[in-house]
Amino acid sequence: MTLSSALNGAIAGLSVASAQISVVSRNIANQSNTSATRKIANVISVDGLPAVASISRASNTALLGSLLSANSNQAQQSAISNALTQLQSTLGTSSSDATSPTALMGQLTDALQNYADAPQNTASAQAAVTAASNLASSLNSASATVQNVREQADAGIVNSVSTINSLLSQFGQVNQTVVSGTATGADVTDALDQRDSLLQQLSSQIGITTVAGANNGLEIFTDSGVTLFDQTASPVTFTPVAAFSASTQGNAVYADGVPITVPGSSLSIHSGALVGLISVRDNLAPTYQSQLDQIASGLITDFQETDQSASPSQPPQAGLFNNGGSLTVPSTGVVTPALAAAIQVAASATSNPALLRDGGISSNGAAPYVYNPVPGQTGYSDRLNQLIANLSQPLAFDPSAGAGTQASVTDYASSSASWLGAQVNQASTAASYSTAVQSTASTALSNATGVNLDNELSNMLALEQSYQASTKLLNTVNTLYTSLFAVIQ
Amino acid sequence: MLNSVSTYSLFAAPRNAVSDLQSKLTQAETEQTTGLLADPVQSLGSQIGLDEQLQSQASTLANTQSANGIVQTSLSISQNALSAISSDAQSFVNSLVTAQSSGDVSTLQTQAQSFLSSFTSDLNTASAGAYVFGGDNSSVAPVADYSGAPQTATAAAFQTAFGFSQSSSQASTISASSMQSFLSGPFASLFSNPSWSANWSQASGTGTSAVISPGQSVPSSVSANQSTFGELASAYTSIADLGINNLNSSTQQTVVTSALARANAALAGISGMQTTLGISQSQLTNANSQLQAQSTLVTNWASQLQGVDPYQAATTLTDLTTQIETAYGLTNQIAKLGLVNYLAI
């Protein structure tokens, strides 16, 4: 052992300590950056002297994987929950404002009842027709809300797809940096962090799995196994629909040339915002629309007018409510698409409300659809009482609409509300559960790979000590050399 | 193993808790102030349909009760008119009985004329723009004034039967038996259909009915077409407009006897109508108290679904406030808790 080797040791100590302090300061600087991980200076011994061989980072693939899947679920549930909140507005937001179809049907029944008890009263007639108009326009606006929700979901899919494509192209660049950096032994920890962050963003849009390749490279697949990134990004494509009506079908999303959003297909993705949006657009909203259409169909049926002549030969015609002016009564038990958007109160009833009492709304007061044996006699209330009774008569409804098959139109409207309530309740439970899971996964990953300020500071204290010790050593060696040189002189 | 915590999650924990607690706090505040669920659709889930139905049912029950008020009013008005008609008829019967025993018919004609006019005005009673005795044809006064078509019809029938008018001096020659056959023949047919509807009544049908509770319908009026009214009208007319003062005394007695019989029959008929409407009135009262009881049940049920226990809401609010305060305190404590605060640099 010589003084010069002691000098080399002290210098090596200084350089290792300063390199480590630089890592500590990098960690402290990135403390509030959620995507940055804790960096570690790997110190090795070369010829008995310490040296920083490389910088690595704290990582946990398992925790990252569970965060990715938690992200996907959370984004999916929140997309559904948000859409349902909008649909929920069709039921009225609080108990005080009665704007739901059920409440408005109740108001129509009340108005008809008042009119039946004073059939000579034109104000009551007017009130009944107004109640009917309110009901029709509430169905129109509910239907518009549903289609608006579908349109927004479609627009959401466009955004999601373009986000996915942009994230995939960024991923390509970063992944390239990682692969080439790893090959040349450069510090790729920042690129790795950035790549993990891109994966997290991507997982919100679409459920993904990753497979490690050579030189730290990654391949990305959807959770159904379709390639999203392998050396290069596979394009994800989607054609939006310009305007939605009840009979409009939305398009599927394609990745790598195959549809990934077709229900029942083995290639269909299972999670992510895309799945939530697709299920709102193609499943939830259309089902609710069918229920609204069935309510409209039930109303037209209940208020239809039949041939009143002694030997009836004419078909029934739509009375107070009709399908956008058409006199055809929709067939019961089958959904007629977009009926809720088109239902309206007959123009003849608006201009002559007394037709509600006498019948003949469909024929504008002409036989054989007039019920009052002597039209114009104001004490006639049988037709009104019949209409009130019709509202509680059971009708057949389409089982595919999911709100029952045999019920009166008022009961059907309330079971439709219950259906929506159950969906809202379920979605909100699922959303808060998946948010909790996501938050737990995110905390676990942050704890495993994030920076603890106190740890870094205590590391820094140790490094400071070691640096000071090395300088002391230098000083001592220097003193020794000085003494040696003094002896020589 | 050594559990480590990243500084980020250390600070994030109370922060996330506060934002979650604050959103719960706004809900609790709404529930505390309104006493109702803040978000009924989400809280009730599949029961929201039931809730809506109950609310709509409660409003329909209340509305049916108030609509029954309209029926109740028109029933009372019908009853008043029937009482007036019945008491007039009773006085008329009394006068007839007196005249029958005394043989003096001189005052009868004037009395009968005035009874006839109040009879037609009673039958033309209206309530809220509807003539209560009009049946379905409630917008037209059901009975015409006697001086119009009814008088012409009576005169024509008399002329046809006897060949001269009521005021003719020949009237005294009418025998009791020919008067009897006139009264039970051509004269009686003036007061039954089709003549009754042609000359006297504009009413339609035999009366109206009203639905007073789901599935329960009661007669709500009687129409002027009821044969009882024709009978009473014929009793009045026979005294008022057959020129009774011109007849010989035995024929006068025939007319009086016949009028008495008809008036008595009419009295019985009116009391039958009063009973019918009276039953409707009591059914209506029963229906209303039943509706009231039902309404209370439905309202209670709805408020059980929608309502929030005010004590529980207040406790939740206090709980949440305490938790938020704790989270704030914690954030402050954690901020102080750092090695950097203890390093003398």
Short mmCIF file of N, CA, C and O in Angstrom, two decimals, chain A residues 110-220:
data_model
loop_
_atom_site.label_atom_id
_atom_site.label_comp_id
_atom_site.label_asym_id
_atom_site.label_seq_id
_atom_site.Cartn_x
_atom_site.Cartn_y
_atom_site.Cartn_z
N ASP A 110 -105.14 12.89 -13.88
CA ASP A 110 -105.84 13.86 -13.04
C ASP A 110 -106.65 14.82 -13.89
O ASP A 110 -107.81 15.11 -13.59
N ALA A 111 -106.03 15.31 -14.96
CA ALA A 111 -106.71 16.29 -15.82
C ALA A 111 -107.93 15.64 -16.48
O ALA A 111 -109.00 16.27 -16.58
N LEU A 112 -107.78 14.38 -16.91
CA LEU A 112 -108.90 13.68 -17.54
C LEU A 112 -110.03 13.48 -16.52
O LEU A 112 -111.22 13.63 -16.84
N GLN A 113 -109.64 13.17 -15.29
CA GLN A 113 -110.62 12.96 -14.22
C GLN A 113 -111.41 14.25 -13.97
O GLN A 113 -112.63 14.22 -13.88
N ASN A 114 -110.69 15.36 -13.89
CA ASN A 114 -111.36 16.65 -13.68
C ASN A 114 -112.32 16.95 -14.83
O ASN A 114 -113.41 17.46 -14.62
N TYR A 115 -111.86 16.62 -16.04
CA TYR A 115 -112.69 16.89 -17.21
C TYR A 115 -113.92 15.99 -17.20
O TYR A 115 -115.04 16.44 -17.50
N ALA A 116 -113.75 14.71 -16.82
CA ALA A 116 -114.88 13.78 -16.80
C ALA A 116 -115.93 14.22 -15.79
O ALA A 116 -117.12 13.99 -15.99
N ASP A 117 -115.47 14.86 -14.70
CA ASP A 117 -116.45 15.29 -13.70
C ASP A 117 -117.13 16.60 -14.08
O ASP A 117 -118.15 16.96 -13.49
N ALA A 118 -116.57 17.33 -15.02
CA ALA A 118 -117.22 18.56 -15.49
C ALA A 118 -117.05 18.63 -17.00
O ALA A 118 -116.33 19.48 -17.52
N PRO A 119 -117.69 17.70 -17.74
CA PRO A 119 -117.39 17.58 -19.18
C PRO A 119 -117.83 18.80 -19.99
O PRO A 119 -117.45 18.93 -21.15
N GLN A 120 -118.62 19.69 -19.39
CA GLN A 120 -119.04 20.89 -20.13
C GLN A 120 -117.97 21.97 -20.07
O GLN A 120 -118.04 22.96 -20.76
N ASN A 121 -116.95 21.74 -19.20
CA ASN A 121 -115.99 22.79 -18.90
C ASN A 121 -114.85 22.83 -19.92
O ASN A 121 -114.02 21.93 -19.99
N THR A 122 -114.81 23.88 -20.74
CA THR A 122 -113.77 23.97 -21.78
C THR A 122 -112.38 24.16 -21.18
O THR A 122 -111.40 23.70 -21.75
N ALA A 123 -112.33 24.83 -19.99
CA ALA A 123 -111.02 25.00 -19.36
C ALA A 123 -110.43 23.66 -18.97
O ALA A 123 -109.24 23.41 -19.15
N SER A 124 -111.28 22.75 -18.46
CA SER A 124 -110.79 21.40 -18.10
C SER A 124 -110.33 20.67 -19.35
O SER A 124 -109.33 19.94 -19.30
N ALA A 125 -111.06 20.86 -20.45
CA ALA A 125 -110.67 20.20 -21.70
C ALA A 125 -109.29 20.68 -22.13
O ALA A 125 -108.41 19.89 -22.48
N GLN A 126 -109.12 22.00 -22.04
CA GLN A 126 -107.85 22.61 -22.41
C GLN A 126 -106.73 22.07 -21.52
O GLN A 126 -105.65 21.72 -22.01
N ALA A 127 -107.03 21.97 -20.21
CA ALA A 127 -106.02 21.48 -19.26
C ALA A 127 -105.62 20.05 -19.58
O ALA A 127 -104.44 19.69 -19.50
N ALA A 128 -106.60 19.23 -19.96
CA ALA A 128 -106.29 17.83 -20.28
C ALA A 128 -105.40 17.75 -21.52
O ALA A 128 -104.43 16.98 -21.55
N VAL A 129 -105.72 18.56 -22.53
CA VAL A 129 -104.90 18.54 -23.76
C VAL A 129 -103.50 19.06 -23.46
O VAL A 129 -102.51 18.52 -23.96
N THR A 130 -103.40 20.08 -22.59
CA THR A 130 -102.09 20.60 -22.22
C THR A 130 -101.27 19.53 -21.49
O THR A 130 -100.08 19.34 -21.76
N ALA A 131 -101.94 18.80 -20.57
CA ALA A 131 -101.23 17.73 -19.85
C ALA A 131 -100.72 16.68 -20.84
O ALA A 131 -99.61 16.17 -20.71
N ALA A 132 -101.56 16.39 -21.86
CA ALA A 132 -101.14 15.42 -22.88
C ALA A 132 -99.94 15.94 -23.66
O ALA A 132 -98.99 15.20 -23.94
N SER A 133 -99.96 17.25 -24.00
CA SER A 133 -98.83 17.84 -24.74
C SER A 133 -97.56 17.77 -23.91
O SER A 133 -96.48 17.46 -24.43
N ASN A 134 -97.70 18.06 -22.59
CA ASN A 134 -96.52 18.00 -21.72
C ASN A 134 -95.92 16.60 -21.73
O ASN A 134 -94.70 16.43 -21.79
N LEU A 135 -96.81 15.60 -21.66
CA LEU A 135 -96.35 14.22 -21.65
C LEU A 135 -95.63 13.89 -22.96
O LEU A 135 -94.52 13.34 -22.96
N ALA A 136 -96.25 14.30 -24.08
CA ALA A 136 -95.64 14.01 -25.39
C ALA A 136 -94.29 14.70 -25.50
O ALA A 136 -93.31 14.10 -25.92
N SER A 137 -94.21 15.98 -25.05
CA SER A 137 -92.93 16.66 -25.24
C SER A 137 -91.89 16.13 -24.25
O SER A 137 -90.70 16.17 -24.56
N SER A 138 -92.33 15.61 -23.09
CA SER A 138 -91.33 15.03 -22.19
C SER A 138 -90.74 13.76 -22.82
O SER A 138 -89.54 13.50 -22.69
N LEU A 139 -91.59 12.99 -23.53
CA LEU A 139 -91.06 11.81 -24.22
C LEU A 139 -90.13 12.22 -25.35
O LEU A 139 -89.07 11.63 -25.56
N ASN A 140 -90.51 13.29 -26.08
CA ASN A 140 -89.65 13.80 -27.17
C ASN A 140 -88.30 14.19 -26.61
O ASN A 140 -87.26 13.83 -27.16
N SER A 141 -88.31 14.93 -25.48
CA SER A 141 -87.02 15.44 -24.99
C SER A 141 -86.23 14.31 -24.35
O SER A 141 -85.00 14.30 -24.44
N ALA A 142 -86.91 13.34 -23.72
CA ALA A 142 -86.18 12.19 -23.17
C ALA A 142 -85.49 11.43 -24.31
O ALA A 142 -84.32 11.05 -24.20
N SER A 143 -86.22 11.27 -25.41
CA SER A 143 -85.65 10.57 -26.56
C SER A 143 -84.46 11.35 -27.12
O SER A 143 -83.43 10.76 -27.46
N ALA A 144 -84.59 12.69 -27.17
CA ALA A 144 -83.48 13.51 -27.65
C ALA A 144 -82.27 13.38 -26.73
O ALA A 144 -81.13 13.28 -27.20
N THR A 145 -82.53 13.34 -25.40
CA THR A 145 -81.43 13.17 -24.45
C THR A 145 -80.70 11.85 -24.70
O THR A 145 -79.47 11.81 -24.72
N VAL A 146 -81.49 10.79 -24.91
CA VAL A 146 -80.88 9.47 -25.13
C VAL A 146 -80.00 9.50 -26.37
O VAL A 146 -78.85 9.03 -26.34
N GLN A 147 -80.51 10.09 -27.45
CA GLN A 147 -79.72 10.12 -28.69
C GLN A 147 -78.50 11.03 -28.54
O GLN A 147 -77.45 10.77 -29.11
N ASN A 148 -78.68 12.09 -27.73
CA ASN A 148 -77.56 12.98 -27.47
C ASN A 148 -76.45 12.24 -26.70
O ASN A 148 -75.27 12.39 -27.00
N VAL A 149 -76.88 11.41 -25.76
CA VAL A 149 -75.91 10.61 -25.00
C VAL A 149 -75.16 9.68 -25.96
O VAL A 149 -73.95 9.51 -25.87
N ARG A 150 -75.90 9.10 -26.90
CA ARG A 150 -75.25 8.20 -27.87
C ARG A 150 -74.27 8.98 -28.74
O ARG A 150 -73.17 8.51 -29.02
N GLU A 151 -74.69 10.18 -29.14
CA GLU A 151 -73.82 11.00 -29.99
C GLU A 151 -72.54 11.37 -29.26
O GLU A 151 -71.44 11.31 -29.81
N GLN A 152 -72.72 11.73 -27.96
CA GLN A 152 -71.54 12.08 -27.16
C GLN A 152 -70.64 10.87 -27.00
O GLN A 152 -69.41 11.01 -27.02
N ALA A 153 -71.24 9.69 -26.81
CA ALA A 153 -70.43 8.48 -26.67
C ALA A 153 -69.64 8.25 -27.96
O ALA A 153 -68.46 7.92 -27.92
N ASP A 154 -70.30 8.47 -29.11
CA ASP A 154 -69.63 8.30 -30.40
C ASP A 154 -68.46 9.27 -30.52
O ASP A 154 -67.37 8.90 -30.94
N ALA A 155 -68.71 10.53 -30.12
CA ALA A 155 -67.64 11.53 -30.15
C ALA A 155 -66.54 11.15 -29.18
O ALA A 155 -65.35 11.34 -29.46
N GLY A 156 -66.94 10.58 -28.02
CA GLY A 156 -65.96 10.11 -27.03
C GLY A 156 -65.08 9.02 -27.62
O GLY A 156 -63.87 8.97 -27.35
N ILE A 157 -65.68 8.15 -28.43
CA ILE A 157 -64.91 7.07 -29.06
C ILE A 157 -63.89 7.66 -30.03
O ILE A 157 -62.73 7.24 -30.06
N VAL A 158 -64.31 8.69 -30.80
CA VAL A 158 -63.38 9.35 -31.71
C VAL A 158 -62.17 9.89 -30.95
O VAL A 158 -61.02 9.64 -31.31
N ASN A 159 -62.46 10.59 -29.82
CA ASN A 159 -61.38 11.14 -29.00
C ASN A 159 -60.49 10.05 -28.48
O ASN A 159 -59.25 10.15 -28.52
N SER A 160 -61.12 9.00 -27.97
CA SER A 160 -60.38 7.91 -27.38
C SER A 160 -59.45 7.28 -28.42
O SER A 160 -58.27 7.03 -28.13
N VAL A 161 -60.00 7.05 -29.63
CA VAL A 161 -59.20 6.42 -30.68
C VAL A 161 -58.02 7.31 -31.06
O VAL A 161 -56.89 6.84 -31.21
N SER A 162 -58.25 8.64 -31.15
CA SER A 162 -57.12 9.49 -31.56
C SER A 162 -56.11 9.58 -30.42
O SER A 162 -54.90 9.64 -30.67
N THR A 163 -56.59 9.55 -29.15
CA THR A 163 -55.64 9.51 -28.03
C THR A 163 -54.80 8.25 -28.09
O THR A 163 -53.57 8.29 -27.92
N ILE A 164 -55.45 7.12 -28.36
CA ILE A 164 -54.73 5.84 -28.43
C ILE A 164 -53.65 5.91 -29.51
O ILE A 164 -52.48 5.56 -29.26
N ASN A 165 -54.03 6.41 -30.69
CA ASN A 165 -53.06 6.49 -31.78
C ASN A 165 -51.88 7.39 -31.43
O ASN A 165 -50.73 7.06 -31.69
N SER A 166 -52.20 8.54 -30.80
CA SER A 166 -51.11 9.45 -30.48
C SER A 166 -50.22 8.85 -29.39
O SER A 166 -48.99 8.94 -29.44
N LEU A 167 -50.82 8.19 -28.40
CA LEU A 167 -50.03 7.55 -27.34
C LEU A 167 -49.16 6.45 -27.92
O LEU A 167 -47.99 6.30 -27.54
N LEU A 168 -49.72 5.68 -28.88
CA LEU A 168 -48.95 4.59 -29.48
C LEU A 168 -47.75 5.13 -30.24
O LEU A 168 -46.67 4.54 -30.21
N SER A 169 -47.94 6.29 -30.92
CA SER A 169 -46.81 6.80 -31.69
C SER A 169 -45.73 7.36 -30.75
O SER A 169 -44.53 7.16 -30.97
N GLN A 170 -46.16 8.02 -29.64
CA GLN A 170 -45.16 8.46 -28.65
C GLN A 170 -44.46 7.26 -28.06
O GLN A 170 -43.25 7.26 -27.83
N PHE A 171 -45.27 6.21 -27.79
CA PHE A 171 -44.70 4.99 -27.21
C PHE A 171 -43.61 4.44 -28.12
O PHE A 171 -42.55 4.01 -27.65
N GLY A 172 -43.86 4.49 -29.44
CA GLY A 172 -42.89 3.98 -30.40
C GLY A 172 -41.54 4.69 -30.25
O GLY A 172 -40.49 4.04 -30.20
N GLN A 173 -41.59 6.02 -30.14
CA GLN A 173 -40.34 6.78 -30.01
C GLN A 173 -39.60 6.44 -28.72
O GLN A 173 -38.40 6.17 -28.70
N VAL A 174 -40.36 6.45 -27.61
CA VAL A 174 -39.73 6.21 -26.32
C VAL A 174 -39.16 4.80 -26.26
O VAL A 174 -38.06 4.57 -25.75
N ASN A 175 -39.95 3.87 -26.81
CA ASN A 175 -39.51 2.47 -26.79
C ASN A 175 -38.20 2.33 -27.58
O ASN A 175 -37.29 1.61 -27.17
N GLN A 176 -38.09 3.06 -28.68
CA GLN A 176 -36.87 3.05 -29.50
C GLN A 176 -35.68 3.54 -28.67
O GLN A 176 -34.61 2.94 -28.67
N THR A 177 -35.92 4.67 -27.94
CA THR A 177 -34.87 5.21 -27.07
C THR A 177 -34.42 4.16 -26.06
O THR A 177 -33.22 3.99 -25.82
N VAL A 178 -35.38 3.46 -25.46
CA VAL A 178 -35.06 2.46 -24.46
C VAL A 178 -34.22 1.34 -25.08
O VAL A 178 -33.17 0.96 -24.54
N VAL A 179 -34.70 0.85 -26.23
CA VAL A 179 -34.02 -0.29 -26.85
C VAL A 179 -32.59 0.08 -27.24
O VAL A 179 -31.63 -0.61 -26.88
N SER A 180 -32.44 1.24 -27.91
CA SER A 180 -31.08 1.59 -28.35
C SER A 180 -30.20 1.96 -27.17
O SER A 180 -29.02 1.62 -27.12
N GLY A 181 -30.80 2.66 -26.16
CA GLY A 181 -30.05 3.03 -24.96
C GLY A 181 -29.57 1.81 -24.21
O GLY A 181 -28.43 1.76 -23.74
N THR A 182 -30.45 0.81 -24.08
CA THR A 182 -30.09 -0.40 -23.36
C THR A 182 -28.93 -1.11 -24.08
O THR A 182 -27.99 -1.58 -23.45
N ALA A 183 -29.01 -1.13 -25.42
CA ALA A 183 -27.96 -1.79 -26.20
C ALA A 183 -26.61 -1.12 -25.97
O ALA A 183 -25.59 -1.78 -25.87
N THR A 184 -26.60 0.21 -25.86
CA THR A 184 -25.33 0.91 -25.69
C THR A 184 -25.00 1.15 -24.23
O THR A 184 -23.97 1.75 -23.91
N GLY A 185 -25.86 0.74 -23.30
CA GLY A 185 -25.57 0.87 -21.88
C GLY A 185 -25.80 2.26 -21.34
O GLY A 185 -25.30 2.61 -20.27
N ALA A 186 -26.58 3.10 -22.03
CA ALA A 186 -26.85 4.45 -21.54
C ALA A 186 -27.87 4.40 -20.42
O ALA A 186 -28.51 3.37 -20.19
N ASP A 187 -28.05 5.54 -19.72
CA ASP A 187 -29.04 5.62 -18.66
C ASP A 187 -30.42 5.79 -19.30
O ASP A 187 -30.72 6.84 -19.87
N VAL A 188 -31.25 4.74 -19.24
CA VAL A 188 -32.56 4.80 -19.89
C VAL A 188 -33.69 4.93 -18.87
O VAL A 188 -34.86 4.79 -19.20
N THR A 189 -33.33 5.20 -17.60
CA THR A 189 -34.37 5.18 -16.56
C THR A 189 -35.47 6.20 -16.83
O THR A 189 -36.64 5.93 -16.62
N ASP A 190 -35.09 7.41 -17.29
CA ASP A 190 -36.12 8.43 -17.57
C ASP A 190 -37.03 7.98 -18.70
O ASP A 190 -38.24 8.17 -18.65
N ALA A 191 -36.44 7.37 -19.74
CA ALA A 191 -37.25 6.87 -20.85
C ALA A 191 -38.19 5.77 -20.38
O ALA A 191 -39.35 5.70 -20.79
N LEU A 192 -37.69 4.92 -19.45
CA LEU A 192 -38.54 3.85 -18.92
C LEU A 192 -39.73 4.44 -18.15
O LEU A 192 -40.87 3.98 -18.27
N ASP A 193 -39.41 5.48 -17.34
CA ASP A 193 -40.48 6.14 -16.59
C ASP A 193 -41.54 6.69 -17.54
O ASP A 193 -42.74 6.55 -17.34
N GLN A 194 -41.02 7.33 -18.58
CA GLN A 194 -41.93 7.96 -19.54
C GLN A 194 -42.78 6.89 -20.23
O GLN A 194 -43.97 7.08 -20.45
N ARG A 195 -42.14 5.75 -20.51
CA ARG A 195 -42.86 4.68 -21.19
C ARG A 195 -43.95 4.11 -20.27
O ARG A 195 -45.07 3.86 -20.70
N ASP A 196 -43.64 3.96 -18.97
CA ASP A 196 -44.65 3.48 -18.03
C ASP A 196 -45.83 4.45 -17.94
O ASP A 196 -46.99 4.05 -17.85
N SER A 197 -45.47 5.74 -17.97
CA SER A 197 -46.52 6.75 -17.88
C SER A 197 -47.44 6.68 -19.11
O SER A 197 -48.67 6.80 -18.99
N LEU A 198 -46.82 6.45 -20.29
CA LEU A 198 -47.64 6.32 -21.51
C LEU A 198 -48.55 5.10 -21.42
O LEU A 198 -49.71 5.14 -21.81
N LEU A 199 -47.99 4.01 -20.83
CA LEU A 199 -48.81 2.80 -20.68
C LEU A 199 -50.01 3.07 -19.79
O LEU A 199 -51.12 2.61 -20.04
N GLN A 200 -49.77 3.85 -18.71
CA GLN A 200 -50.87 4.16 -17.80
C GLN A 200 -51.95 4.96 -18.50
O GLN A 200 -53.14 4.72 -18.31
N GLN A 201 -51.51 5.94 -19.32
CA GLN A 201 -52.51 6.74 -20.05
C GLN A 201 -53.27 5.87 -21.04
O GLN A 201 -54.48 5.99 -21.20
N LEU A 202 -52.52 4.98 -21.70
CA LEU A 202 -53.13 4.12 -22.70
C LEU A 202 -54.16 3.19 -22.06
O LEU A 202 -55.24 2.96 -22.60
N SER A 203 -53.82 2.70 -20.84
CA SER A 203 -54.71 1.73 -20.20
C SER A 203 -56.05 2.36 -19.82
O SER A 203 -57.04 1.66 -19.64
N SER A 204 -56.10 3.71 -19.66
CA SER A 204 -57.39 4.35 -19.38
C SER A 204 -58.32 4.23 -20.58
O SER A 204 -59.53 4.14 -20.44
N GLN A 205 -57.74 4.24 -21.78
CA GLN A 205 -58.56 4.21 -22.98
C GLN A 205 -58.96 2.80 -23.37
O GLN A 205 -60.06 2.57 -23.82
N ILE A 206 -58.03 1.87 -23.18
CA ILE A 206 -58.26 0.53 -23.71
C ILE A 206 -57.51 -0.48 -22.83
O ILE A 206 -56.42 -0.18 -22.35
N GLY A 207 -58.14 -1.64 -22.59
CA GLY A 207 -57.48 -2.64 -21.77
C GLY A 207 -56.28 -3.22 -22.51
O GLY A 207 -56.39 -3.58 -23.68
N ILE A 208 -55.09 -3.26 -21.85
CA ILE A 208 -53.88 -3.72 -22.56
C ILE A 208 -53.12 -4.75 -21.73
O ILE A 208 -53.26 -4.82 -20.52
N THR A 209 -52.32 -5.54 -22.45
CA THR A 209 -51.32 -6.38 -21.80
C THR A 209 -49.99 -6.10 -22.50
O THR A 209 -49.99 -5.69 -23.67
N THR A 210 -48.88 -6.30 -21.80
CA THR A 210 -47.58 -6.03 -22.43
C THR A 210 -46.72 -7.29 -22.36
O THR A 210 -46.88 -8.11 -21.46
N VAL A 211 -45.87 -7.41 -23.35
CA VAL A 211 -44.93 -8.54 -23.37
C VAL A 211 -43.53 -7.95 -23.58
O VAL A 211 -43.34 -7.10 -24.44
N ALA A 212 -42.56 -8.37 -22.74
CA ALA A 212 -41.22 -7.82 -22.84
C ALA A 212 -40.48 -8.45 -24.00
O ALA A 212 -40.60 -9.65 -24.24
N GLY A 213 -39.73 -7.62 -24.74
CA GLY A 213 -38.94 -8.13 -25.85
C GLY A 213 -37.45 -7.96 -25.56
O GLY A 213 -37.08 -7.69 -24.41
N ALA A 214 -36.64 -8.06 -26.61
CA ALA A 214 -35.19 -7.93 -26.44
C ALA A 214 -34.83 -6.50 -26.08
O ALA A 214 -35.54 -5.57 -26.46
N ASN A 215 -33.71 -6.33 -25.33
CA ASN A 215 -33.21 -5.01 -24.98
C ASN A 215 -34.24 -4.10 -24.32
O ASN A 215 -34.37 -2.93 -24.64
N ASN A 216 -35.02 -4.68 -23.36
CA ASN A 216 -36.03 -3.88 -22.64
C ASN A 216 -37.17 -3.39 -23.51
O ASN A 216 -37.95 -2.55 -23.07
N GLY A 217 -37.26 -3.84 -24.74
CA GLY A 217 -38.36 -3.40 -25.60
C GLY A 217 -39.67 -4.00 -25.12
O GLY A 217 -39.70 -4.98 -24.39
N LEU A 218 -40.80 -3.35 -25.46
CA LEU A 218 -42.12 -3.85 -25.05
C LEU A 218 -43.02 -3.99 -26.26
O LEU A 218 -42.92 -3.21 -27.21
N GLU A 219 -43.87 -5.01 -26.21
CA GLU A 219 -44.93 -5.13 -27.21
C GLU A 219 -46.25 -4.94 -26.47
O GLU A 219 -46.39 -5.39 -25.33
N ILE A 220 -47.22 -4.27 -27.14
CA ILE A 220 -48.52 -4.05 -26.48
C ILE A 220 -49.60 -4.79 -27.24
O ILE A 220 -49.67 -4.72 -28.47
#
